Each structure stands twice: as C-alpha cells, then as structure tokens.
Short mmCIF file of C-alpha atoms in Angstrom, two decimals:
data_model
loop_
_atom_site.label_atom_id
_atom_site.label_comp_id
_atom_site.label_asym_id
_atom_site.label_seq_id
_atom_site.Cartn_x
_atom_site.Cartn_y
_atom_site.Cartn_z
CA MET A 1071 -24.95 25.96 44.04
CA VAL A 1072 -27.84 23.63 43.23
CA PRO A 1073 -27.30 21.41 40.19
CA GLY A 1074 -29.30 21.00 37.02
CA GLN A 1075 -33.05 20.60 37.03
CA PHE A 1076 -33.31 20.71 40.83
CA GLY A 1077 -32.06 24.28 40.73
CA ARG A 1078 -34.77 25.17 38.26
CA LEU A 1079 -37.36 23.42 40.42
CA LEU A 1080 -36.31 25.39 43.50
CA ALA A 1081 -36.26 28.59 41.52
CA ALA A 1082 -39.79 27.94 40.30
CA GLY A 1083 -40.90 27.21 43.85
CA GLY A 1084 -39.45 30.52 44.95
CA ARG A 1085 -41.32 32.38 42.22
CA ALA A 1086 -44.57 30.62 43.18
CA PHE A 1087 -44.16 31.70 46.82
CA THR A 1088 -43.41 35.26 45.77
CA ALA A 1089 -46.44 35.33 43.48
CA ARG A 1090 -48.76 34.29 46.32
CA GLY A 1091 -47.22 36.91 48.60
CA LEU A 1092 -47.57 39.87 46.18
CA ALA A 1093 -50.54 41.74 44.84
CA ALA A 1094 -52.65 40.53 41.94
CA GLY A 1095 -50.90 40.85 38.63
CA SER A 1096 -47.63 39.31 39.78
CA PRO A 1097 -46.23 36.87 37.21
CA LEU A 1098 -47.24 33.23 37.59
CA PRO A 1099 -44.50 30.61 37.99
CA GLU A 1100 -43.22 29.21 34.74
CA PRO A 1101 -43.87 25.51 34.01
CA THR A 1102 -40.89 23.36 34.92
CA GLU A 1103 -39.72 19.95 33.89
CA PRO A 1104 -40.01 17.17 36.50
CA PRO A 1105 -36.86 16.65 38.59
CA VAL A 1106 -34.65 13.78 37.47
CA ALA A 1107 -33.98 10.93 39.89
CA LEU A 1108 -31.16 8.53 39.02
CA VAL A 1109 -31.35 4.95 40.32
CA TYR A 1110 -28.22 2.81 40.21
CA ARG A 1111 -28.69 -0.58 38.53
CA GLY A 1112 -25.67 -2.80 38.11
CA PRO A 1113 -23.35 -5.30 39.81
CA ALA A 1114 -23.45 -3.42 43.14
CA THR A 1115 -27.12 -4.28 43.60
CA LEU A 1116 -29.46 -7.26 43.28
CA PRO A 1117 -32.33 -7.91 40.82
CA GLY A 1118 -35.53 -6.28 41.99
CA CYS A 1119 -33.92 -3.72 44.28
CA PRO A 1120 -33.45 -0.90 41.74
CA GLU A 1121 -36.91 -1.46 40.30
CA ALA A 1122 -38.54 -1.28 43.74
CA VAL A 1123 -36.70 1.97 44.53
CA ALA A 1124 -37.74 3.40 41.16
CA ALA A 1125 -41.38 2.50 41.88
CA LEU A 1126 -41.17 4.17 45.29
CA LEU A 1127 -39.76 7.35 43.75
CA LYS A 1128 -42.46 7.37 41.08
CA SER A 1129 -45.14 7.01 43.76
CA SER A 1130 -43.91 10.11 45.61
CA ARG A 1131 -45.42 13.56 45.20
CA TRP A 1132 -42.32 14.90 43.46
CA GLY A 1133 -43.19 13.70 39.95
CA PHE A 1134 -39.69 12.39 39.32
CA ASP A 1135 -38.40 11.52 35.89
CA VAL A 1136 -36.73 8.27 37.02
CA ARG A 1137 -33.75 6.99 35.03
CA TYR A 1138 -31.41 4.05 35.63
CA VAL A 1139 -27.65 4.50 35.60
CA GLY A 1140 -24.96 1.85 35.58
CA PRO A 1141 -22.38 0.06 33.42
CA ASP A 1142 -25.01 -1.70 31.30
CA GLU A 1143 -27.59 1.10 31.22
CA ASP A 1144 -28.12 3.76 28.58
CA LEU A 1145 -26.86 6.35 31.05
CA PRO A 1146 -23.46 5.96 32.73
CA LEU A 1147 -22.88 6.96 36.32
CA ASN A 1148 -20.64 9.98 35.89
CA ARG A 1149 -20.37 13.67 36.68
CA ARG A 1150 -22.24 14.78 33.57
CA THR A 1151 -25.24 12.53 34.23
CA LEU A 1152 -25.37 13.52 37.89
CA ALA A 1153 -25.30 17.20 36.97
CA GLU A 1154 -28.76 16.87 35.39
CA ALA A 1155 -30.29 15.16 38.42
CA ALA A 1156 -32.00 16.24 41.63
CA LEU A 1157 -31.49 12.93 43.43
CA TYR A 1158 -29.26 9.88 43.19
CA ALA A 1159 -30.58 6.64 44.72
CA GLN A 1160 -28.37 3.74 45.77
CA PRO A 1161 -30.54 0.62 46.28
CA GLY A 1162 -29.92 -2.46 48.37
CA GLY A 1163 -27.61 -5.20 47.18
CA GLY A 1164 -25.11 -7.77 48.34
CA SER A 1165 -22.16 -7.29 50.66
CA LEU A 1166 -20.66 -3.89 51.44
CA LYS A 1167 -17.21 -5.05 50.36
CA ARG A 1168 -18.44 -6.19 46.95
CA GLY A 1169 -20.69 -3.18 46.45
CA TYR A 1170 -17.96 -0.67 47.25
CA ARG A 1171 -15.52 -2.47 44.95
CA HIS A 1172 -17.87 -1.74 42.04
CA LEU A 1173 -18.57 1.86 43.05
CA LYS A 1174 -15.36 3.18 44.59
CA ASP A 1175 -14.30 4.81 41.31
CA HIS A 1176 -17.46 6.97 41.51
CA ARG A 1177 -16.88 8.08 45.10
CA HIS A 1178 -15.60 11.55 44.24
CA GLU A 1179 -18.35 12.18 41.68
CA ILE A 1180 -21.11 11.22 44.13
CA ARG A 1181 -19.58 13.26 46.95
CA GLN A 1182 -19.26 16.31 44.68
CA PHE A 1183 -22.85 15.90 43.45
CA VAL A 1184 -24.24 15.93 46.99
CA TYR A 1185 -21.86 18.58 48.32
CA THR A 1186 -22.98 21.05 45.65
CA GLY A 1187 -26.69 20.58 46.39
CA GLY A 1188 -27.76 17.14 45.17
CA ARG A 1189 -29.75 14.61 47.16
CA TYR A 1190 -28.62 11.09 48.05
CA LEU A 1191 -31.04 8.31 48.94
CA GLY A 1192 -29.46 5.13 50.33
CA ILE A 1193 -31.44 2.01 51.24
CA CYS A 1194 -29.80 -0.92 53.07
CA LEU A 1195 -26.52 -1.36 51.13
CA GLY A 1196 -27.02 2.19 49.88
CA GLY A 1197 -27.15 3.24 53.53
CA TYR A 1198 -23.94 1.38 54.31
CA LEU A 1199 -22.28 3.04 51.32
CA ALA A 1200 -23.16 6.49 52.68
CA GLY A 1201 -20.76 5.71 55.53
CA ALA A 1202 -16.99 5.77 55.47
CA THR A 1203 -15.67 2.29 56.27
CA PRO A 1204 -15.80 1.79 53.33
CA GLY A 1205 -18.12 4.14 51.51
CA PHE A 1206 -18.72 7.61 50.14
CA ALA A 1207 -18.26 9.35 53.55
CA LEU A 1208 -21.47 11.39 53.32
CA LEU A 1209 -22.47 11.12 56.98
CA PRO A 1210 -21.36 12.98 60.12
CA GLY A 1211 -20.67 9.58 61.61
CA ASP A 1212 -20.74 6.08 60.16
CA THR A 1213 -22.68 2.82 59.87
CA ASP A 1214 -22.54 -0.66 61.34
CA GLN A 1215 -24.56 -3.89 61.27
CA TYR A 1216 -27.77 -3.71 63.23
CA VAL A 1217 -27.64 -7.46 63.94
CA ALA A 1218 -24.27 -6.94 65.68
CA SER A 1219 -25.47 -4.05 67.85
CA ALA A 1220 -26.19 -4.45 71.56
CA GLY A 1221 -29.80 -5.41 72.20
CA ALA A 1222 -30.62 -6.06 68.54
CA THR A 1223 -33.93 -7.86 68.05
CA ILE A 1224 -32.54 -9.84 65.11
CA ALA A 1225 -29.48 -12.08 65.03
CA SER A 1226 -29.76 -13.58 61.53
CA GLN A 1227 -28.59 -12.13 58.24
CA ASN A 1228 -31.46 -13.85 56.40
CA ASN A 1229 -34.50 -12.11 54.95
CA THR A 1230 -36.87 -11.21 57.76
CA THR A 1231 -38.87 -8.31 59.17
CA VAL A 1232 -37.85 -5.77 61.79
CA ARG A 1233 -39.84 -3.59 64.13
CA VAL A 1234 -38.96 0.09 64.18
CA SER A 1235 -40.36 3.25 65.68
CA TRP A 1236 -41.01 5.55 62.71
CA ARG A 1237 -41.82 9.05 63.93
CA SER A 1238 -42.93 7.47 67.21
CA ARG A 1239 -45.21 4.90 65.54
CA ARG A 1240 -44.37 1.19 65.56
CA ARG A 1241 -43.92 -0.25 62.08
CA THR A 1242 -42.81 -3.60 60.66
CA LEU A 1243 -40.50 -3.41 57.62
CA PHE A 1244 -38.68 -5.91 55.41
CA PHE A 1245 -35.09 -6.36 56.56
CA GLN A 1246 -31.96 -8.15 55.39
CA ASP A 1247 -28.79 -7.39 57.36
CA GLY A 1248 -29.28 -3.65 57.10
CA PRO A 1249 -27.21 -1.00 58.88
CA TYR A 1250 -27.80 1.24 61.81
CA PHE A 1251 -26.35 4.75 61.79
CA TRP A 1252 -24.37 6.57 64.45
CA LEU A 1253 -23.48 10.22 64.71
CA GLU A 1254 -20.46 12.10 65.91
CA PRO A 1255 -21.02 14.20 69.06
CA ASN A 1256 -23.02 17.37 68.29
CA ALA A 1257 -23.77 16.23 64.73
CA GLU A 1258 -27.15 17.37 63.41
CA ALA A 1259 -29.62 15.00 61.80
CA ASP A 1260 -33.35 14.54 61.37
CA ILE A 1261 -33.90 11.09 62.89
CA LEU A 1262 -36.99 9.54 61.32
CA ALA A 1263 -36.83 6.03 62.80
CA THR A 1264 -35.05 3.98 65.42
CA TYR A 1265 -34.77 0.26 65.97
CA LEU A 1266 -36.19 -1.06 69.23
CA ASN A 1267 -32.72 -1.02 70.83
CA GLY A 1268 -32.54 2.74 70.25
CA THR A 1269 -30.07 2.77 67.36
CA ILE A 1270 -30.90 4.88 64.30
CA ALA A 1271 -32.78 3.08 61.51
CA ALA A 1272 -33.48 6.07 59.22
CA MET A 1273 -32.29 9.65 59.14
CA VAL A 1274 -31.59 12.67 56.95
CA THR A 1275 -28.55 14.86 57.36
CA ARG A 1276 -26.64 17.51 55.44
CA PHE A 1277 -23.50 17.14 53.40
CA GLY A 1278 -22.30 20.49 52.13
CA ALA A 1279 -25.22 22.13 50.34
CA GLY A 1280 -26.94 18.78 49.78
CA ARG A 1281 -28.88 16.30 51.86
CA VAL A 1282 -28.44 12.59 52.53
CA GLY A 1283 -31.32 10.26 53.41
CA VAL A 1284 -30.51 6.73 54.59
CA VAL A 1285 -32.51 3.79 55.91
CA GLY A 1286 -31.47 0.33 57.11
CA PRO A 1287 -34.68 -1.64 56.45
CA HIS A 1288 -36.50 -1.77 53.09
CA PRO A 1289 -39.56 0.52 53.03
CA GLU A 1290 -39.74 -0.01 49.26
CA ALA A 1291 -40.33 -3.78 49.59
CA THR A 1292 -43.46 -5.05 47.81
CA ASP A 1293 -45.70 -8.04 48.54
CA ASP A 1294 -43.62 -10.39 46.41
CA TRP A 1295 -40.52 -9.75 48.55
CA TYR A 1296 -42.37 -11.08 51.58
CA ILE A 1297 -43.91 -13.99 49.68
CA ASP A 1298 -40.61 -15.07 48.11
CA ALA A 1299 -38.94 -15.03 51.54
CA GLY A 1300 -41.77 -17.02 53.13
CA LEU A 1301 -42.69 -14.10 55.38
CA PRO A 1302 -46.17 -12.96 56.33
CA THR A 1303 -47.09 -9.84 54.43
CA ALA A 1304 -47.14 -6.88 56.76
CA ASP A 1305 -50.60 -5.46 57.43
CA ARG A 1306 -49.26 -2.18 56.12
CA LEU A 1307 -46.29 -2.06 53.78
CA GLY A 1308 -43.64 0.59 54.24
CA ALA A 1309 -44.06 2.73 51.12
CA ASP A 1310 -45.46 5.60 53.20
CA CYS A 1311 -42.30 5.50 55.32
CA GLY A 1312 -40.22 5.55 52.16
CA ARG A 1313 -42.11 8.54 50.83
CA ASP A 1314 -41.60 10.30 54.16
CA LEU A 1315 -37.86 9.72 53.77
CA ILE A 1316 -37.95 11.08 50.21
CA ASP A 1317 -39.93 14.16 51.25
CA THR A 1318 -37.48 14.86 54.08
CA VAL A 1319 -34.38 14.51 51.94
CA MET A 1320 -35.85 16.72 49.22
CA ARG A 1321 -36.68 19.62 51.52
CA THR A 1322 -34.64 22.77 51.13
#
C-alpha cells in the first residue's frame, strides 16, 4: 500500500505511461496535487538544518509541497500527518543520544510510514537515526561514526569538509561528525557515495514497501555554512548530490 498523495502521484504516473503506450484517443492523465514532503523541525535538530533540507527538496524536480512538522509547528509529527505525505525528512542536528530522546516516541509511526510505502530521507543525524543503536531501525545494517572508522580522512568532530566518491566522481561536501553506513551480508542497497576509506557515505535501500535514503555529509549545505565555519567555499556545492539522493529514494 502506498500512502496518501504519493499513491495518487504514482497512479497518475501509471496512467500517463499507459496513455503514451496506447492508440490516440486514450484518456490523458488527470492533474495531481504535488507530493507532500514533511521536514522535522524541533529540539532534535539545529537552527538552519531543517530550512536547508526544505530548500533542497524545493529545488528538486518533484515539485514538493514542503511542510514542517514538530512540537512547535502547525503540524505535529504523528501518524495522521505522515499518512498525507510522500516523504519524511530528518535533518542534521546535535548528538544521536539527544536526538533519539526527542524522537523515540515517534519510532513506530515513522517505521510504519516507511514500511507501507513512504520515503525517508536522513541527513547526518537523520542518517544516524535510520540505524538501530539507537534509532528507527530502517536499515539492513546500522551506522557508526566515520571519524572513528579505520582509515578515516578526518579525526575531528568540528565543522569541516570531506572528500567522497559520488557515483565515481570525487566531490567535497560539508561535514560534521556524520555517520558511515554498513550492511548485513547479502543486504541490497543502491550505494551512491563512499568515503575515501571505502565506507558508505550515501545509499538508498528498501524497508518494506518504502525506501530509505541516507547520507553522512551535508549535500544541502549552503555558502553561509562554509563561511560561518571559516571554511573555503567548495568550487561546486553539493545540492546536485542531494537531488540525486532524492531522485533515487523517490523511484518506484
């Protein structure tokens, strides 16, 4: 089962494909509302992170109707709100322990949303939270600190940049103590990027009927993130990598 507006979007896409494949006179696809993307904003994130994720989603080709959810937002994070969405995005934030403390009561709702066909997008802390120790347990594996991995190119937990291989092309992305992802033997995943030590930096995998996209660095980071951290602005920011992640997680 595919929830809410995403189901209608997929249905419309199916009709459009059928119309192109049939003879003239076949009915045209009906107009559809844009898919809803929910972005968490609250104590489990940091100022600027939800807004950057929202901007990335709005810049994608999916035409999302982006809405914030959280304890102080107009929309609460609950089963009813999730049921109207195509995608739920968990931005970066502070520590995993603190973030999970604020979100653990929503674990079942988020798992059920994805399992029944929803999409989960997790960036940095949102990537950690897709794991299981602690987290929402959406991955066929788990997460760990990249800076603690063997051969990591970064040892500090401060704001910095990290080199990754994104679809076999070297890229420099904003980074702050993000995770790497590991998979159980024989687990299936679309690996989009690896760190230079070979660990997974970004991937998309299935959970039930849904899909989970996670990334350790921050492809959504804007110029001001680099400037505020005293870092040289990358020649090419990572928004195109972020849109690639969104496209991959939204595929059927």
